Structures are given as C-alpha cells and as structure tokens.
XYZ file of C-alpha atoms in Angstrom:
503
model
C 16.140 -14.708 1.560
C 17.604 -15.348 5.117
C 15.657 -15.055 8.134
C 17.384 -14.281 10.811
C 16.585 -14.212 14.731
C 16.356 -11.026 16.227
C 19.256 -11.146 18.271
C 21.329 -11.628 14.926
C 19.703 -8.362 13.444
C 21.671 -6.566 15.728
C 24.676 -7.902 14.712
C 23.821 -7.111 10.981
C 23.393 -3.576 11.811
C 26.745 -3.762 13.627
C 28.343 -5.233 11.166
C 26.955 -2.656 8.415
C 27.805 -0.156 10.784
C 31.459 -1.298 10.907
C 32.638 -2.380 7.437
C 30.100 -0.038 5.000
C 31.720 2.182 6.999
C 28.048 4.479 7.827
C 27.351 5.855 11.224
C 24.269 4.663 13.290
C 22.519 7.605 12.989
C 23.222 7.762 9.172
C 21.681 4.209 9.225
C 19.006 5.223 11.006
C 18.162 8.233 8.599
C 18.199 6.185 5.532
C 15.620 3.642 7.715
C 13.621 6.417 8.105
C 13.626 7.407 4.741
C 12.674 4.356 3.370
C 9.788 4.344 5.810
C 8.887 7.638 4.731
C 8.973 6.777 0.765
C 6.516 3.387 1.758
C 3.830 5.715 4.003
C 4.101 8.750 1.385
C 3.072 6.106 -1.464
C 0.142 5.720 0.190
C -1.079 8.753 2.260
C -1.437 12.210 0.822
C -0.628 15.253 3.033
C -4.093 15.431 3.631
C -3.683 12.465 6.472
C -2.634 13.591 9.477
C -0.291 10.944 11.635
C 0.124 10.594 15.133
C 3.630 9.345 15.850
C 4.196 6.826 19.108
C 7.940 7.054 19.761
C 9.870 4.842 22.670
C 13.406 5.370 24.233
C 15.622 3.182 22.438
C 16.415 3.390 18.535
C 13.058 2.264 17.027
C 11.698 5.565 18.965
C 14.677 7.111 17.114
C 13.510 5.633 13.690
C 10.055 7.009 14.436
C 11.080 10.808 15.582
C 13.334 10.689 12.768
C 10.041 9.437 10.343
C 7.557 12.434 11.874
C 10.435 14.997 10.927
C 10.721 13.683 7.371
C 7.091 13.921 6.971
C 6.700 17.057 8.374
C 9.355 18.433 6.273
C 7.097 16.991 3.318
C 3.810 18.848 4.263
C 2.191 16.410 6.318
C 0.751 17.389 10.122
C 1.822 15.376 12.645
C 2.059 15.178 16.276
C 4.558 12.918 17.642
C 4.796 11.748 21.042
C 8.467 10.982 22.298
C 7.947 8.201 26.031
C 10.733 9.135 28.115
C 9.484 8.060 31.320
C 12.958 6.681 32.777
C 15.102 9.912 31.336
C 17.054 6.853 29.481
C 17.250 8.007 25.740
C 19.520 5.720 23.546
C 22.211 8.317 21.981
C 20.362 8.546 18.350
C 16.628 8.420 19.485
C 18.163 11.548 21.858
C 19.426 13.406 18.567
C 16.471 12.750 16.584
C 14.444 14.988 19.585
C 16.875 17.314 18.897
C 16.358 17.249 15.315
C 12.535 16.973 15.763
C 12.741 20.066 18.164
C 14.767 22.189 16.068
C 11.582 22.452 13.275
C 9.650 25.431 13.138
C 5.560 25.062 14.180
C 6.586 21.430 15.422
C 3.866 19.595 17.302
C 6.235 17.445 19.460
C 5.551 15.912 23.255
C 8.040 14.727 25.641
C 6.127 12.384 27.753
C 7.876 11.618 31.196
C 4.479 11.600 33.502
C 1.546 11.603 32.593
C 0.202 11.054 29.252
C -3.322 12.662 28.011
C -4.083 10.444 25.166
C -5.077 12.034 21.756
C -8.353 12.434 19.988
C -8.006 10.254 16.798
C -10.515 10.007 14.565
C -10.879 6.826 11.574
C -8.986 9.351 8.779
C -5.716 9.381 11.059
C -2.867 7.198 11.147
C -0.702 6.365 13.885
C 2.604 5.424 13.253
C 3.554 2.753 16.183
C 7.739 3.314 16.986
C 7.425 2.193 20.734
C 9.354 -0.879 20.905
C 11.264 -2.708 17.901
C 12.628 -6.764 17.399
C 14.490 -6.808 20.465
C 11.557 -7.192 23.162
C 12.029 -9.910 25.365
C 9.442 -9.843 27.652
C 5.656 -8.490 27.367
C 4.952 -4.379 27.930
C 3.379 -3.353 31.070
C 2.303 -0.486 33.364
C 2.433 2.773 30.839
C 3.339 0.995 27.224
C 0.527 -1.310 28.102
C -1.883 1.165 28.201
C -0.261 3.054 25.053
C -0.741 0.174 23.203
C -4.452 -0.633 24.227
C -5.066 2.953 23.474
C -3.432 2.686 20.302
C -6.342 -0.729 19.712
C -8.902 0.730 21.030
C -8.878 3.713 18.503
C -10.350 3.788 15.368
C -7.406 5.287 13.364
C -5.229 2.978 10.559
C -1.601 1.588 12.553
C 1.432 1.849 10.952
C 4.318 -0.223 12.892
C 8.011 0.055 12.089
C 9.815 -2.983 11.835
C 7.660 -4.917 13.626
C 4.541 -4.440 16.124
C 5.606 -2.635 19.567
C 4.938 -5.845 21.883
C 5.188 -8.434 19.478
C 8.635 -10.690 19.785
C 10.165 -11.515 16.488
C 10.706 -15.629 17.440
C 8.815 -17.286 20.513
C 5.180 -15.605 22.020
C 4.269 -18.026 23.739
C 4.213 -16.478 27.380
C 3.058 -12.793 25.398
C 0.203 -11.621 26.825
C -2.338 -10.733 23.733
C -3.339 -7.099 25.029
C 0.167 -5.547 25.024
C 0.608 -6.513 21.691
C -0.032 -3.332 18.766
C -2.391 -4.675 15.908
C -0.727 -3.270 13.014
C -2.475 -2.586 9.419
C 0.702 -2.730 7.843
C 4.093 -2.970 9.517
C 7.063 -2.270 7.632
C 10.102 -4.368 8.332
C 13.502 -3.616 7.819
C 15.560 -5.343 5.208
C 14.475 -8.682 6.404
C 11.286 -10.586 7.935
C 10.982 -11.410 11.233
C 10.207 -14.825 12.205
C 6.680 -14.221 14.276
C 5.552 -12.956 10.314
C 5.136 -16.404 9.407
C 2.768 -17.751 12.215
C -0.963 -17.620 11.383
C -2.105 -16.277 14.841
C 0.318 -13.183 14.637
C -1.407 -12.132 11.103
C -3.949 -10.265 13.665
C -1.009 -8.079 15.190
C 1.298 -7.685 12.065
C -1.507 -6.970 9.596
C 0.141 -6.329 5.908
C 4.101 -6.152 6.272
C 6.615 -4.773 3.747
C 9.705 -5.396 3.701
C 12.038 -1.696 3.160
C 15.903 -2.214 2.121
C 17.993 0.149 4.107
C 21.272 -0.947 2.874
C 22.513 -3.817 5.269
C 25.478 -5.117 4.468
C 24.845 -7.834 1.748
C 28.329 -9.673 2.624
C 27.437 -9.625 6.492
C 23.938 -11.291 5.446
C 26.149 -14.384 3.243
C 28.479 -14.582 6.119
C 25.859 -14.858 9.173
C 24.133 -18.514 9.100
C 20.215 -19.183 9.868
C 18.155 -21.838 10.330
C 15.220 -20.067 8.341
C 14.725 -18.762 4.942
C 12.192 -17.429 2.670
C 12.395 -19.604 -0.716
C 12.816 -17.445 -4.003
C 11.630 -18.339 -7.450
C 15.550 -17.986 -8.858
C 17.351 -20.735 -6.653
C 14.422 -23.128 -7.541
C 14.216 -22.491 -11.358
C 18.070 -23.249 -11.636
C 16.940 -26.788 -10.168
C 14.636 -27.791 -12.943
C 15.726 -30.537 -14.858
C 16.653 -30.071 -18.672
C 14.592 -32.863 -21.258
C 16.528 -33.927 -23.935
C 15.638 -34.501 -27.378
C 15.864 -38.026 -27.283
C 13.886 -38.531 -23.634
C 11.253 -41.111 -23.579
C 9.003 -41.664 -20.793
C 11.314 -44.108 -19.298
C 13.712 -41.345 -18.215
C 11.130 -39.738 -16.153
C 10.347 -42.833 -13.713
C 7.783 -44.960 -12.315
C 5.462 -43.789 -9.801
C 3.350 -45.556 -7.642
C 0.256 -43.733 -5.709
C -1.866 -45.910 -3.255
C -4.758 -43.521 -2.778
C -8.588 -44.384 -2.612
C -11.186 -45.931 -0.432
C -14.896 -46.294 -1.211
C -16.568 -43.064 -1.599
C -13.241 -41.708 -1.792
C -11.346 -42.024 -5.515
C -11.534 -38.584 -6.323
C -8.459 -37.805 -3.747
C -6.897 -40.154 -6.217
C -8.007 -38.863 -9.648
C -6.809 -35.274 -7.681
C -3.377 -36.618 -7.380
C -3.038 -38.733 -9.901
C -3.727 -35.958 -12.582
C -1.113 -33.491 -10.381
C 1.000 -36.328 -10.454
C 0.701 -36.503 -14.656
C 0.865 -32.506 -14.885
C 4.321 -32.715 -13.329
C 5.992 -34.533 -15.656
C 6.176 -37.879 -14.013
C 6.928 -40.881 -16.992
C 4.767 -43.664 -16.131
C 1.876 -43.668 -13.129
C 0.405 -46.679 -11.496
C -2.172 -46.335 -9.273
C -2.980 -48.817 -6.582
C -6.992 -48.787 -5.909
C -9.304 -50.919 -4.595
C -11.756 -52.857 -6.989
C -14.712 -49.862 -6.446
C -12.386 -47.356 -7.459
C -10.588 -48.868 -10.540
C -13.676 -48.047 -13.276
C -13.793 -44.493 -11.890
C -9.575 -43.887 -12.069
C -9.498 -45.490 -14.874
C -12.174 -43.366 -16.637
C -11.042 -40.079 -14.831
C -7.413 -40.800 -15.701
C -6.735 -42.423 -18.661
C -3.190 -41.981 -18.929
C -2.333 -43.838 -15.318
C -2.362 -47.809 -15.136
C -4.321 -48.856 -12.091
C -2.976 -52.006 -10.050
C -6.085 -53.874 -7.629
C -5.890 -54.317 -3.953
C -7.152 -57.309 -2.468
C -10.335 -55.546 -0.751
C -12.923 -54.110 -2.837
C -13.371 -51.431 -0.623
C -9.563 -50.040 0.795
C -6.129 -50.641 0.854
C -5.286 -53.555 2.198
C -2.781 -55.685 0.840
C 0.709 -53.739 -0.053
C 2.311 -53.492 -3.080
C 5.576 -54.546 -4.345
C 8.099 -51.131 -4.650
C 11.082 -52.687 -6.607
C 9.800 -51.519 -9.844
C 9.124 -47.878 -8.737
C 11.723 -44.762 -8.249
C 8.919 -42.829 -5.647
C 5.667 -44.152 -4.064
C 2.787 -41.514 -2.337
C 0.515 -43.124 -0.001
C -2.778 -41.594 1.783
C -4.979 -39.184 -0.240
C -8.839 -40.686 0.732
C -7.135 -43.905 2.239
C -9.178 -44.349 5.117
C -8.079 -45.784 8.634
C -9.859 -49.035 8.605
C -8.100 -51.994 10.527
C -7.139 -53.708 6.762
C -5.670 -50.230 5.981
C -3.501 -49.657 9.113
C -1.903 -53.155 8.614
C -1.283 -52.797 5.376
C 0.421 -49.649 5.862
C 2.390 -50.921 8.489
C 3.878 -53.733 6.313
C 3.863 -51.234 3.606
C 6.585 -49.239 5.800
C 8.554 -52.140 6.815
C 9.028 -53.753 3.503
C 10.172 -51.002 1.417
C 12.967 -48.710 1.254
C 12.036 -46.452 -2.045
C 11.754 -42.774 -0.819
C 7.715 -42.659 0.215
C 5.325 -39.300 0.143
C 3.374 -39.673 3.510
C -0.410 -37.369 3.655
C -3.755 -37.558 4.675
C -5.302 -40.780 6.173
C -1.432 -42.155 6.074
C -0.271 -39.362 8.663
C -3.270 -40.187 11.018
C -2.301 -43.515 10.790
C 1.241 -43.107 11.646
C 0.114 -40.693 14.898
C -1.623 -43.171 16.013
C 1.193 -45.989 15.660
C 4.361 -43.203 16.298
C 6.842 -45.520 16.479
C 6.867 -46.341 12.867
C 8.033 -42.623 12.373
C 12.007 -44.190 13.201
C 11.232 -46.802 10.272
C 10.003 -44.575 7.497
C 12.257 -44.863 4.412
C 14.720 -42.120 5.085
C 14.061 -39.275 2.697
C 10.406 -39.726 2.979
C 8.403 -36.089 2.483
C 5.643 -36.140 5.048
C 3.088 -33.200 4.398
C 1.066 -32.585 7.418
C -1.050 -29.602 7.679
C -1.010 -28.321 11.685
C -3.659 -30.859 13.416
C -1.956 -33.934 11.411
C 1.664 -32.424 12.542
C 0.177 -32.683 16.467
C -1.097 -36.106 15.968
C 2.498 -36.794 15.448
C 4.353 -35.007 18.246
C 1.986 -34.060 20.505
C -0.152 -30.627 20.930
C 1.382 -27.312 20.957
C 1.005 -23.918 22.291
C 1.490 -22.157 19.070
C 2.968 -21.678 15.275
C 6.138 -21.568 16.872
C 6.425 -24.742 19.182
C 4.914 -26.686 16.573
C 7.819 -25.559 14.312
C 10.378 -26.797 16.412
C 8.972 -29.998 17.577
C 8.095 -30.486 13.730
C 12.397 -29.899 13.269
C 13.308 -32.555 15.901
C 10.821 -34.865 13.952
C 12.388 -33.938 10.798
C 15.231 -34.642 12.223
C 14.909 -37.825 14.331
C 13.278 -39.164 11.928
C 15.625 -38.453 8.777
C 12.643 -37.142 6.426
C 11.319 -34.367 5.275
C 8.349 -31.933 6.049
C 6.228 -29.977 4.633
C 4.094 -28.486 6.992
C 1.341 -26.874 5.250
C -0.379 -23.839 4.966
C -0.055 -19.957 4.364
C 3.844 -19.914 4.472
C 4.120 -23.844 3.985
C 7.189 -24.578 5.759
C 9.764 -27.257 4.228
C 11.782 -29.022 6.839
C 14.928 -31.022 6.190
C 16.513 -33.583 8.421
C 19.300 -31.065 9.026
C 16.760 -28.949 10.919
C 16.611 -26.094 8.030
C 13.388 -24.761 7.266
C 12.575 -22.892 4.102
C 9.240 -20.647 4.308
C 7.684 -21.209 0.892
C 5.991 -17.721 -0.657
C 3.640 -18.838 -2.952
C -0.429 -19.987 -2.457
C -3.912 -18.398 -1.229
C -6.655 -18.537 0.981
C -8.514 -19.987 -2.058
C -6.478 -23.381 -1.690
C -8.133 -23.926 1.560
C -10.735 -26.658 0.173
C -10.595 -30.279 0.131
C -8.523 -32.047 -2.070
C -5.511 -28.965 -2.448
C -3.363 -31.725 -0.369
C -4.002 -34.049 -2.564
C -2.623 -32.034 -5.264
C 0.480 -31.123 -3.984
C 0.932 -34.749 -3.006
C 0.761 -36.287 -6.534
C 3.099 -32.729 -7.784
C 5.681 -34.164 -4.984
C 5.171 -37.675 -6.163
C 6.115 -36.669 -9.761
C 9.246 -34.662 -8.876
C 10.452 -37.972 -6.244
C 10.013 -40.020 -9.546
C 11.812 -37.788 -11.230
C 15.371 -38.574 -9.512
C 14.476 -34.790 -7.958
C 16.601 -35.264 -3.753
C 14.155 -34.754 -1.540
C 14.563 -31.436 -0.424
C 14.610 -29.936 -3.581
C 11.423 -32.027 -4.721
C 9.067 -30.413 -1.491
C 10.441 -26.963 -1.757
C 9.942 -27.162 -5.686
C 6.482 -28.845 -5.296
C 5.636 -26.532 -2.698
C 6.461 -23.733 -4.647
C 4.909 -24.590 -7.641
C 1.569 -25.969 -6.043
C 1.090 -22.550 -4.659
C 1.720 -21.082 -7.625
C -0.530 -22.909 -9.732
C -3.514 -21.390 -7.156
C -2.137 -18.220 -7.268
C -2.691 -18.690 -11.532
C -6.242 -20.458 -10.827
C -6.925 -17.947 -7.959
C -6.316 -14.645 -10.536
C -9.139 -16.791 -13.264
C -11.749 -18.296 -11.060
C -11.048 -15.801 -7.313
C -10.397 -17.286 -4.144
C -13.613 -18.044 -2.896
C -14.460 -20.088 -5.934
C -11.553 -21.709 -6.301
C -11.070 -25.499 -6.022
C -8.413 -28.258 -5.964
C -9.687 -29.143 -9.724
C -8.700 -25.654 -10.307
C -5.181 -26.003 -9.076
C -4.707 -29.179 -11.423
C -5.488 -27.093 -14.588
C -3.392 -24.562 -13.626
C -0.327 -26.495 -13.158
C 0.685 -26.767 -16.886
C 1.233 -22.693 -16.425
C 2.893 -22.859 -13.234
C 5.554 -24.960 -14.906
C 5.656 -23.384 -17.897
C 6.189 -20.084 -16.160
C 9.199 -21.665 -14.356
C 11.004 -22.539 -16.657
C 10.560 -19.051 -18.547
C-alpha cells in the first residue's frame, strides 16, 4: 500500500475527480458516507456528537457527516467556523444541505464562539482542518482545539487530526494539535501515522476507501509504503524434493561475550527456525559449553579470548554472516570488528553491540560490505548520524545513510521501517508492544541471517524477516499476552509464522 505525501493526495483526488469521471461534491458524499458507516458501527443513536467543521473541504466532509447522521436518528449539533466569510464551494453546499433539515441544530460561527457543554458520553467529531496544513493553528482554531482537549468527551478526527501535518512536525507546536481517539483516514495513511510521538494525537486510525482512482494510485510514485502479506508470500522460496541442507547455505553468527551467550542461543535458534542449512557460531571459549548445549543443531567455531570476540573469522566459506547480539564493546572486540569489516565482502547483518561500535568509529559505515542489513532501533540509529528532533528527521537522515552507505536498514520498532539504498522505505505492519523485551533484536537478527544465507537480495530478506518476526509475536502475543511475552516466546512461534506464510 502506497503512502503518499499530502501534497500528492490532492492530486489523487484530482485525478479521481477527472478520469472516474465523479464530481467533488459526489466525492465528498461518498467520504462522508464511509465515515458515517465507521462511527455508526460503533455508536448507537443514543450518543449524541458534537460536530467541529472548518472552511475548506474537510469542514465540508464533516457538515456533510452531521447531516448523514442526523438523517439516521442521531442528535447532533454541528458547528460550521466561518470566521473569514471564505467557504470552499462544497463545504458552502454542505451548509446548505445541513440547513435545509428540519429541527437542525446547526451554528455558523463568524465571531464569537460560546463553547459547548460536553459531557464523557459525547463525541466530537473533529472536521477543522484536514492533510493539507502547513503551518501550526492559532488565535481562534487554537483555542477550538484546546477546548476540544480539555473536554472529557471521546474525539473522532476525519482524515487526520485538525493541527497535525501529515509529513514533517517538527516546528508544530504540541497544543494546537487535536488528540484524536480514533481518526479515520481516507483511502490511504498519512505519513505522521507512523511516528511513535504522534500515536498521542492520532489515537486509533482506520483507514475508509472512498473510491480513489486505483490507476491514478499505480501511476503516482512514493517513496513510502506500507508492506502487505501478498507481495511478500510470492517471494518465498519453493524446496524441492531433492534439497539437502547444502542448498540452504552456510551461516556464520559472531554473537556472545561473557555473561552474555543467551543473545546467541536467541539468534542462533531464530536463525535455525528460518530455514537456514548449516549454522556456525563463532563464541568465545565461556560461551561454547552453553551454545553448544542450548543449540545442538549449530557448530560453534572458538575465538581466541575466552571472554569476547576478538580475533575474526574467515568468511569465504559462508553465503551471510550476523555480527553483534551480546558482543560487547571491549577494546579486543572493536578491533576485531574493524578487521572483521575490512577483510570481508560477504553481505554482513550489523545489530546490537556491532552498531555502537560502528557509531563510535563512523567512518567504517563507507566500508561495510554493500548490501549489509543494519537493524538499529532509534538511539543506535542516532549513534550513527547524529541526534534528531523527531520520528521524522531520523527517517530521513536514516535514508541518506541507507543510501551513502549502499546497505540496508531496518530501523526498528512499532512500524519497523525497511530502508533500501535507493532511499525507499517500506513501513512493516506486523509486531506488538509485547516484543519490547530484551533479546526480540536478537531474534529478528538470526531470522535475517537465515533468509541472507538463503540467496534471499537484501531487501527482500529485511522486509520478509521483518515481517515475519512481527508476526511470530503477534502468534506468541495471542498465547502468552503482551505483557508476558518474551523473546523465547517469539522463537517458538516462528515455525507458525512461516507456516502461515506460505498457506
């Protein structure tokens, strides 16, 4: 599913507009309709909704919303902001449409507002402002919306919430924004839905289909897309009858430090649950009883040091190598890692202890074997190109790395983002709150490790291993909840994940 930016949404509609043929205010009924089909799924007509409507066509959406529902039994009062007597042609014939209803409760606002009484059993429907904002509200809509916060009634937004830009917030100002309980997007996401500090404003979001024009979707390119379980399932790789466990590679995972091998056994085992043919894991001489007991099905190779990594290991033999679950950052381990770098050129899966390592020494990042999967989470991503302002400055400077750099990232977390060199970015959909606990990186390191081995490109190996690490906790999540859950968990549940794949 495409993301787009906002100021391509427009040119959807137009488009739609254009060659359906359907006339804006057609397109804006059947918006509002859909709207109306999500809220009446939920509400009864014993709610009562307060309706915030602006000047431009997401006020039209909303007047166009509290006639449907008032034709439908529900009360509402709807309050139309006209305070510049500068109504976009459609919001201006939903008034009249909203007028024309007998016993309507309808307010023109062009002075002076007297705020409503709202109690915790109403719902406000917020149609102030839609995806085009470009600057923060102020003066009157300020105060609308931190009336609209302040009160103790459920928020419904349409489209997205009034004050909220659908790309960059970084110069927003926090106040103006709505905080939404569920917004209800049109057709498509909006960027700003993916950030973890706009979850406060946005709330739960839906997403409605009003009919956009499907070919106008193909023809407009994006940046940004939401993965879906088809396009990845059509990428897993048939076995034959005759496969042995030569056909599936040789991995290598250098993992482990003292008081640290069971980021190893974690990875190693995701590593053998995804299909990988042969695993060696690289350990120093504490760890090798404990992997070797753990996981009997991996071969264990010694380091040097009894303690950490610190001698590097010959590639040739391998098709993928992961290096940094529970590596540590001692001065052994940093040289090590450095020669590591520089003497091989087999695709490498960078996490953990390994990405602190390279922040600190940043200009290995230009010698990484290209095709490399890095998989920072967002304080690992910063120790690699500096701190941010938010979700969305993070994103880009993490696409210049991807790019500069020729590898790929997956930057983790609720909408782990996969990153190619090209600068594409592909929001993954699956995962919990549950896989916040140590050693869920670890995991999804030895399930990318597997795929690399595999002969699995790049890309298609992080959004896959993405995809199906998150799915595996959303399987472990539904058995043992979230708040139980652990990275052991997601291990078990990875033989399902697959197996529900390739269903």
């Amino acid at each position: 599913m495409k993301i787009f930016p906002t100021s391509d949404i427009k040119q959807l509609d137009a488009y739609t507009i254009e060659n359906e043929p359907v006339a804006s205010i057609d397109l804006m009924e059947r918006a509002a309709r859909a709207i109306v089909r999500a809220i009446a799924g939920r509400w009864s007509t014993e709610t009562a909704f307060t309706v915030f409507a602006g000047p431009g066509n997401t006020g039209g959406d909303a007047l166009a919303v509290a006639r449907l529902l008032q034709e439908k039994g529900y009360r509402v009062e709807t309050f139309l902001f006209n305070t510049k007597d500068n109504l976009s042609p459609d919001c201006a014939l939903n008034m009249e449409r909203l007028a024309a209803l007998p016993d309507v409760n309808f307010h023109e606002v062009t002075t002076q507002f007297v705020f409503p009484k709202l109690t915790a059993d109403d719902v406000i429907i917020d149609g102030l402002f839609g995806s085009g904002l470009n600057k923060s509200l102020s003066g009157g809509f300020a105060a609308v919306v931190k009336f609209i916060n302040a009160s103790p009634a459920r928020v419904v937004s349409i489209d997205i919430p009034s004050g909220l830009m659908g790309e960059d917030n970084s110069f927003n100002v926090a106040a103006c924004i709505v905080r939404a309980d569920l917004t209800l997007s049109l057709q498509l996401p909006k960027l700003s839905f993916f950030f973890p500090e706009n979850e406060v404003y946005v709330g739960e979001w839906r997403l409605l289909d009003i009919g956009l024009s499907e070919e106008g979707m193909e023809k407009l390119p994006t940046d940004y897309t939401l993965t879906e379980p088809l396009e990845l399932v059509e990428q897993i790789k048939p076995r034959g009858k005759f496969a042995h466990k030569g056909n599936f590679g040789r991995a290598l995972l250098i993992a482990g430090s003292q008081g640290m091998a069971g980021a190893s056994i974690l990875a190693a085992k995701a590593c053998l649950r995804s299909g990988v043919g042969l695993l060696t894991v690289h350990v120093p001489f504490c760890n090798n009883g404990i992997v070797q007991t753990a996981v009997p099905e991996a071969m264990t190779d010694l380091d040097l040091s009894d303690t950490c990594f610190a001698s590097p290991v010959d590639t040739d033999d391998f098709q993928a190598v992961a290096v940094g679950p529970g590596l540590g950052c001692s001065p052994e381990t940093v040289s090590a890692l450095i020669e590591q770098i520089e003497t091989s050129d087999t695709p490498m899966v960078f996490d953990a202890d390994a990405l602190n390592i390279l922040g600190d020494n940043r200009s290995l990042l230009s010698r990484l074997p290209k095709g490399s999967i890095l998989t920072p989470h967002p304080v690992e991503l910063e120790r690699l190109v500096g701190k941010c302002r938010n979700s969305f400055e993070r994103l880009e400077r993490a696409r210049e790395l991807a790019c500069n750099a020729e590898v790929y990232i997956v930057l983790k977390g609720a909408y782990t983002a996969v990153i190619s060199p090209d600068k594409k970015c592909r929001f993954n959909p699956t995962g919990n709150p549950g896989m916040a606990t140590g050693g869920s990186g670890d995991v999804l390191t030895g399930v990318l490790l597997a795929l690399l081995a595999q002969g699995y490109a790049p890309g298609t190996a992080a959004q896959l291993g993405a995809f199906v690490h998150g799915l595996a906790g959303d399987m472990a999540a539904k058995e043992r909840g979230v708040i139980s859950l652990t990275a052991g968990d997601i291990v078990e549940a990875l033989p399902q994940a697959w197996m529900k794949m390739q269903e």
